[in-house]
Short mmCIF file of C-alpha atoms in Angstrom, two decimals:
data_model
loop_
_atom_site.label_atom_id
_atom_site.label_comp_id
_atom_site.label_asym_id
_atom_site.label_seq_id
_atom_site.Cartn_x
_atom_site.Cartn_y
_atom_site.Cartn_z
CA MET A 196 -36.31 14.65 -28.71
CA THR A 197 -35.07 16.69 -25.76
CA SER A 198 -35.66 13.82 -23.33
CA PHE A 199 -33.87 11.42 -25.70
CA THR A 200 -30.85 13.75 -25.88
CA THR A 201 -30.82 14.12 -22.11
CA GLN A 202 -30.95 10.35 -21.68
CA MET A 203 -28.11 9.85 -24.17
CA THR A 204 -26.01 12.48 -22.39
CA SER A 205 -26.55 10.90 -18.97
CA THR A 206 -25.72 7.39 -20.17
CA SER A 207 -22.61 8.50 -22.04
CA SER A 208 -21.11 10.45 -19.13
CA PRO A 209 -17.95 8.95 -17.64
CA VAL A 210 -18.32 6.84 -14.54
CA ASN A 211 -15.66 8.78 -12.68
CA VAL A 212 -17.37 12.17 -12.79
CA LEU A 213 -17.16 13.82 -9.41
CA ASP A 214 -20.27 13.26 -7.32
CA GLU A 215 -22.02 16.49 -6.33
CA ASP A 216 -21.55 15.54 -2.69
CA CYS A 217 -17.79 15.46 -3.26
CA GLY A 218 -17.48 19.03 -4.43
CA THR A 219 -17.18 21.96 -2.06
CA ASP A 220 -18.25 25.57 -2.02
CA TYR A 221 -15.54 26.43 0.52
CA VAL A 222 -12.56 26.41 -1.84
CA ASN A 223 -10.41 28.74 0.24
CA LEU A 224 -11.08 26.72 3.38
CA TYR A 225 -10.02 23.52 1.63
CA LYS A 226 -6.87 25.23 0.39
CA PHE A 227 -6.11 25.99 4.03
CA TYR A 228 -6.69 22.32 4.86
CA ALA A 229 -4.27 21.42 2.06
CA ALA A 230 -1.65 23.78 3.47
CA VAL A 231 -1.99 22.18 6.90
CA MET A 232 -1.52 18.70 5.40
CA ILE A 233 1.58 19.84 3.52
CA ILE A 234 3.05 21.26 6.75
CA ILE A 235 2.29 18.00 8.57
CA LEU A 236 3.96 16.07 5.74
CA ILE A 237 7.07 18.27 5.76
CA LEU A 238 7.49 17.93 9.53
CA ALA A 239 6.37 14.34 10.08
CA LEU A 240 7.88 12.46 7.13
CA PRO A 241 11.57 13.20 7.88
CA LEU A 242 10.97 12.65 11.59
CA ASN A 243 9.31 9.26 11.10
CA ALA A 244 11.86 8.22 8.46
CA SER A 245 14.78 9.04 10.78
CA VAL A 246 13.16 7.15 13.66
CA LEU A 247 12.55 4.20 11.32
CA HIS A 248 16.22 4.29 10.37
CA LEU A 249 17.22 4.06 14.03
CA PHE A 250 14.90 1.11 14.64
CA ILE A 251 16.42 -0.81 11.73
CA PHE A 252 20.11 0.06 11.80
CA LYS A 253 20.77 1.07 15.42
CA LEU A 254 18.26 -0.71 17.65
CA LYS A 255 17.79 -3.77 15.40
CA PHE A 256 14.20 -4.03 16.63
CA TRP A 257 13.69 -7.62 15.41
CA LYS A 258 16.26 -8.90 17.91
CA THR A 259 14.56 -7.46 20.97
CA ASN A 260 11.70 -8.62 23.19
CA THR A 261 10.51 -5.11 23.95
CA ASN A 262 7.95 -2.76 22.50
CA ASN A 263 10.38 -1.87 19.71
CA ILE A 264 8.71 -4.31 17.30
CA PHE A 265 5.30 -2.71 17.81
CA LEU A 266 6.70 0.80 17.71
CA PHE A 267 8.54 0.06 14.47
CA ASN A 268 5.25 -0.95 12.87
CA LEU A 269 3.54 2.11 14.35
CA VAL A 270 6.12 4.38 12.70
CA LEU A 271 5.89 2.40 9.45
CA ALA A 272 2.09 2.78 9.36
CA ASP A 273 2.43 6.52 9.98
CA ILE A 274 4.88 6.87 7.09
CA LEU A 275 2.60 5.00 4.69
CA LEU A 276 -0.28 7.22 5.79
CA LEU A 277 1.79 10.36 5.20
CA ILE A 278 2.54 9.27 1.64
CA CYS A 279 -1.18 9.67 0.85
CA LEU A 280 -1.31 13.30 1.96
CA PRO A 281 0.09 14.95 -1.23
CA ILE A 282 -2.74 13.46 -3.33
CA LYS A 283 -5.29 14.45 -0.70
CA ALA A 284 -3.86 17.97 -0.55
CA TYR A 285 -3.99 18.30 -4.35
CA ASN A 286 -7.68 17.35 -4.41
CA PHE A 287 -8.43 19.94 -1.72
CA ILE A 288 -6.53 22.64 -3.62
CA ILE A 289 -8.69 22.17 -6.72
CA GLY A 290 -11.88 22.12 -4.64
CA GLU A 291 -12.54 18.38 -4.58
CA ARG A 292 -13.03 16.20 -1.52
CA ARG A 293 -11.67 13.17 -3.35
CA SER A 294 -10.06 12.26 -6.67
CA THR A 295 -12.33 12.11 -9.74
CA ASN A 296 -10.36 9.09 -10.92
CA ASP A 297 -12.10 6.01 -9.54
CA THR A 298 -8.90 3.95 -9.35
CA VAL A 299 -6.98 6.65 -7.52
CA CYS A 300 -9.94 7.23 -5.21
CA LYS A 301 -10.21 3.58 -4.19
CA ALA A 302 -6.43 3.24 -3.83
CA MET A 303 -6.44 6.27 -1.53
CA LEU A 304 -9.29 4.85 0.54
CA PHE A 305 -7.46 1.54 0.86
CA MET A 306 -4.20 3.19 1.95
CA LEU A 307 -5.83 5.63 4.33
CA PHE A 308 -8.00 3.04 6.06
CA LEU A 309 -5.36 0.33 6.24
CA ASN A 310 -2.53 2.49 7.52
CA ARG A 311 -4.66 4.62 9.80
CA GLY A 312 -6.12 1.44 11.26
CA ALA A 313 -2.63 -0.04 11.63
CA SER A 314 -1.39 3.09 13.37
CA ILE A 315 -4.24 2.93 15.89
CA ALA A 316 -3.88 -0.85 16.28
CA PHE A 317 -0.17 -0.77 17.11
CA LEU A 318 -0.70 2.23 19.37
CA THR A 319 -3.32 0.24 21.26
CA VAL A 320 -1.26 -2.96 21.41
CA THR A 321 1.70 -1.01 22.76
CA SER A 322 -0.47 0.48 25.50
CA ILE A 323 -1.86 -2.94 26.41
CA ASP A 324 1.66 -4.32 26.65
CA ARG A 325 2.71 -1.45 28.89
CA TYR A 326 -0.40 -2.07 31.02
CA PHE A 327 0.64 -5.67 31.71
CA ASN A 328 4.24 -4.66 32.39
CA VAL A 329 3.25 -2.00 34.93
CA VAL A 330 0.00 -3.24 36.49
CA HIS A 331 0.64 -6.99 36.31
CA PRO A 332 4.44 -7.41 36.24
CA GLY A 333 5.59 -11.00 36.01
CA ARG A 334 2.18 -12.34 35.09
CA LYS A 335 2.18 -14.54 32.01
CA ASN A 336 -0.07 -13.32 29.21
CA LEU A 337 -0.62 -14.11 25.56
CA LEU A 338 0.66 -10.74 24.33
CA ARG A 339 3.96 -11.13 26.16
CA ALA A 340 4.47 -14.50 24.54
CA LEU A 341 3.47 -13.32 21.08
CA LYS A 342 5.53 -10.14 21.00
CA LYS A 343 8.74 -12.19 21.17
CA SER A 344 8.13 -13.03 17.53
CA PRO A 345 8.00 -10.38 14.76
CA GLN A 346 5.35 -12.50 13.03
CA ILE A 347 2.67 -11.08 15.34
CA SER A 348 3.03 -7.74 13.55
CA ILE A 349 2.38 -9.43 10.21
CA VAL A 350 -0.75 -11.05 11.66
CA ILE A 351 -2.04 -7.65 12.80
CA TRP A 352 -1.54 -6.19 9.31
CA LEU A 353 -3.34 -9.16 7.73
CA LEU A 354 -6.26 -8.90 10.16
CA LEU A 355 -6.72 -5.26 9.16
CA LEU A 356 -7.06 -6.06 5.46
CA PRO A 357 -10.69 -7.34 5.62
CA LEU A 358 -11.72 -4.10 7.33
CA THR A 359 -10.85 -2.17 4.18
CA ILE A 360 -13.31 -4.13 2.00
CA PRO A 361 -16.45 -2.10 2.87
CA THR A 362 -14.60 1.12 2.07
CA MET A 363 -13.79 -0.15 -1.42
CA LEU A 364 -17.37 -0.97 -2.37
CA LYS A 365 -18.56 2.63 -2.46
CA ASN A 366 -16.98 6.05 -2.12
CA PHE A 367 -16.54 6.63 1.57
CA ASP A 368 -14.89 10.04 1.63
CA CYS A 369 -18.02 11.88 0.55
CA CYS A 370 -20.27 10.39 3.20
CA ASN A 371 -23.08 9.20 0.95
CA SER A 372 -24.24 6.76 3.61
CA HIS A 373 -27.88 5.93 4.29
CA LYS A 374 -29.48 8.16 1.70
CA ALA A 375 -33.25 8.13 1.33
CA ASN A 376 -33.12 6.35 -2.05
CA SER A 377 -30.60 3.66 -0.99
CA SER A 378 -31.40 0.03 -1.69
CA SER A 379 -31.24 -2.65 0.99
CA VAL A 380 -27.85 -3.82 -0.30
CA GLU A 381 -26.52 -0.27 -0.25
CA GLU A 382 -27.86 0.17 3.28
CA LEU A 383 -25.97 -2.95 4.37
CA VAL A 384 -22.74 -1.74 2.77
CA ASP A 385 -23.19 1.69 4.33
CA SER A 386 -23.72 0.17 7.76
CA MET A 387 -20.64 -2.05 7.41
CA ARG A 388 -18.55 0.91 6.37
CA GLU A 389 -19.67 3.05 9.29
CA VAL A 390 -19.09 0.19 11.74
CA VAL A 391 -15.51 -0.06 10.47
CA PHE A 392 -14.95 3.68 10.79
CA PHE A 393 -16.30 4.01 14.32
CA SER A 394 -14.92 0.72 15.67
CA GLN A 395 -11.40 1.72 14.62
CA ILE A 396 -11.61 4.68 16.99
CA VAL A 397 -14.17 3.95 19.71
CA ILE A 398 -12.93 0.49 20.75
CA PRO A 399 -9.24 1.51 21.00
CA PHE A 400 -10.29 4.66 22.85
CA PHE A 401 -11.95 2.70 25.67
CA ILE A 402 -9.01 0.29 25.79
CA LEU A 403 -6.59 3.21 26.09
CA VAL A 404 -8.70 4.84 28.81
CA TYR A 405 -8.76 1.60 30.82
CA CYS A 406 -5.03 1.00 30.43
CA THR A 407 -4.10 4.61 31.15
CA VAL A 408 -6.18 4.88 34.33
CA HIS A 409 -4.80 1.65 35.78
CA ILE A 410 -1.21 2.46 34.79
CA VAL A 411 -1.38 5.93 36.35
CA ASN A 412 -2.92 4.55 39.56
CA ARG A 413 -0.27 1.84 39.77
CA LEU A 414 2.60 4.26 39.23
CA ARG A 415 1.28 6.70 41.81
CA LYS A 416 1.10 3.93 44.42
CA LYS A 417 4.72 2.95 43.95
CA THR A 418 6.89 3.91 46.89
CA VAL A 419 10.20 2.63 45.54
CA GLY A 420 12.19 3.74 42.54
CA ASP A 421 13.25 7.04 41.05
CA ARG A 422 10.40 9.53 41.46
CA THR A 423 11.55 11.41 38.36
CA LYS A 424 11.23 8.28 36.25
CA LEU A 425 7.82 7.54 37.73
CA ARG A 426 6.61 11.05 36.94
CA ARG A 427 7.95 10.71 33.40
CA ALA A 428 6.11 7.41 32.99
CA VAL A 429 2.84 8.95 34.21
CA PHE A 430 3.35 11.86 31.83
CA LEU A 431 3.96 9.45 28.94
CA VAL A 432 0.83 7.33 29.34
CA THR A 433 -1.31 10.40 30.00
CA SER A 434 0.08 12.12 26.91
CA VAL A 435 -0.83 9.13 24.74
CA MET A 436 -4.43 9.32 25.95
CA VAL A 437 -4.61 13.09 25.41
CA VAL A 438 -3.13 12.91 21.91
CA PHE A 439 -5.45 10.09 20.86
CA SER A 440 -8.47 12.02 22.15
CA PHE A 441 -7.31 15.24 20.48
CA CYS A 442 -6.61 13.66 17.09
CA PHE A 443 -9.43 11.12 16.68
CA LEU A 444 -12.44 11.93 18.84
CA PRO A 445 -13.30 15.27 17.13
CA CYS A 446 -13.49 13.68 13.67
CA THR A 447 -15.62 10.86 15.11
CA ILE A 448 -18.12 13.36 16.51
CA ALA A 449 -18.07 15.29 13.23
CA ARG A 450 -18.78 12.06 11.38
CA VAL A 451 -21.89 11.50 13.51
CA VAL A 452 -23.09 15.03 12.77
CA LEU A 453 -22.47 14.58 9.05
CA LEU A 454 -24.39 11.29 8.96
CA VAL A 455 -27.29 12.88 10.83
CA SER A 456 -27.34 15.76 8.36
CA ARG A 457 -27.64 13.31 5.46
CA VAL A 458 -30.22 11.02 7.06
CA GLU A 459 -32.36 13.89 8.37
CA LEU A 460 -32.11 15.69 5.01
CA TRP A 461 -30.81 18.97 6.34
CA SER A 462 -30.44 21.84 3.91
CA LYS A 463 -27.61 21.66 1.39
CA THR A 464 -25.85 24.53 3.11
CA SER A 465 -25.94 22.76 6.46
CA GLN A 466 -24.73 19.52 4.91
CA ALA A 467 -21.88 21.35 3.17
CA LYS A 468 -20.83 22.94 6.46
CA ALA A 469 -20.96 19.57 8.22
CA ALA A 470 -18.86 18.03 5.44
CA ALA A 471 -16.29 20.83 5.63
CA ALA A 472 -16.05 20.43 9.41
CA PHE A 473 -15.60 16.66 9.08
CA ASP A 474 -12.86 17.05 6.45
CA GLY A 475 -11.06 19.61 8.57
CA LEU A 476 -11.11 17.40 11.65
CA MET A 477 -9.89 14.47 9.57
CA VAL A 478 -6.92 16.65 8.65
CA LEU A 479 -6.44 17.21 12.38
CA SER A 480 -6.26 13.43 12.87
CA TYR A 481 -3.19 13.30 10.62
CA LEU A 482 -1.29 15.16 13.35
CA ASP A 483 -1.09 11.78 15.06
CA CYS A 484 1.65 10.86 12.56
CA LEU A 485 3.73 13.74 13.89
CA LEU A 486 2.97 13.27 17.58
CA ASP A 487 3.46 9.48 17.78
CA PRO A 488 7.28 9.51 17.47
CA LEU A 489 7.55 12.57 19.71
CA ILE A 490 5.60 10.91 22.52
CA TYR A 491 6.73 7.31 22.31
CA CYS A 492 10.33 7.86 21.29
CA PHE A 493 11.48 11.20 22.62
CA CYS A 494 9.96 10.78 26.08
CA SER A 495 12.85 8.35 26.59
CA THR A 496 16.05 10.19 27.47
CA LYS A 497 18.11 7.26 26.15
CA PHE A 498 16.37 7.22 22.79
CA LYS A 499 16.62 10.99 22.57
CA GLY A 500 20.34 10.73 23.26
CA LEU A 501 20.71 8.05 20.57
CA TYR A 502 18.75 10.16 18.10
CA LEU A 503 20.75 13.32 18.75
CA SER A 504 24.09 11.51 18.69
CA THR A 505 23.18 9.98 15.31
CA TYR A 506 21.73 12.99 13.50
CA PHE A 507 22.72 16.06 15.52
CA PRO A 508 25.94 15.20 17.41
CA PHE A 509 26.94 18.88 17.47
CA LEU A 510 24.08 19.52 19.92
CA LEU A 511 25.61 17.20 22.51
CA LYS A 512 28.59 17.63 24.74
CA GLY A 513 31.55 15.38 24.12
CA ASP A 514 30.77 13.02 26.99
CA GLN A 515 27.13 12.66 25.94
CA VAL A 516 27.73 11.31 22.43
CA MET A 517 26.90 7.61 22.34
CA PRO A 518 29.74 5.51 20.91
CA GLU A 519 29.23 3.39 17.83
CA SER A 520 29.94 0.32 19.91
CA SER A 521 26.52 0.78 21.50
CA THR A 522 25.01 -0.85 18.45
CA GLY A 523 27.01 -4.01 18.91
CA ASN A 524 26.44 -6.99 21.16
CA THR A 525 27.51 -5.24 24.33
CA PRO A 526 25.65 -4.70 27.61
CA GLN A 527 25.12 -1.11 26.47
CA THR A 528 23.26 -2.39 23.44
CA ARG A 529 20.84 -4.36 25.56
CA SER A 530 20.17 -1.23 27.58
CA THR A 531 19.64 0.79 24.42
CA ASN A 532 17.31 -1.78 22.94
CA ASN A 533 14.97 -1.27 25.87
CA VAL A 534 14.90 2.50 25.80
CA ILE A 535 11.22 2.72 24.92
#
């Protein structure tokens, strides 16, 4: 009778009950993570929204042949990623690593993977474009031809959609990959999911390293031009590499440790610590949404002047305020459209 009651209880339990691997014993630590995400949201969302406004209404990014199209999509992806943070923060506050609602959980996974992947993709494409402009100026390449059309951005978004499919098949946040009792189908899904996670970071990382090293070497060999501008350009490409490494490599390493802890069947305490470290470093990766506009946009003195003259004109001297005519079809507009 007892076994029958137990069986009835287990079969009648809701399907969206929180998996034991998705709970946490470190409630206070996860509340701290939630506070960090809220701070990132408060700082990054207005910044990205204001930059997005400039791209649309001041720079008119779709009319230019510069990196503005890619940077617009980079900022857009960061904004969409930031929108997910309040739900994530709420789950952390109540001691859950993900939502107990299956629909909300899968929607969050879709948004996080798609927009995080888009952010990294457009960051990488922008670096590749800068590589060709600096290292191989004048050489014809496919990217230079494609970036003249805004449709290339749509293609990049569509290519990222299939990469979200493995994350929707099972709950990814709680790292239940490659358990001892997994079936062959589950093992295949787990492997696909991990390939997506690591490829989104590792492949762009090596591309960024290659582009950064060659760009820095090329700029240092230049003997003509303003040395201040050259130093600023070296600082920019180096900063991109440092920020990417700081935001994404730690969570990648933590993911490896967490997978090893599950596969090697470490103690529950060790697995819980590995999970907490991974979640914390994933929170660290969201800083990329705050640092992207600061690096790519505000390293340009012209864009910084446009931003300040639009939102904080009182911080500029009278002769530094950019006139409204700069957004028209004047030579100054063409200069402004290439500020980044």
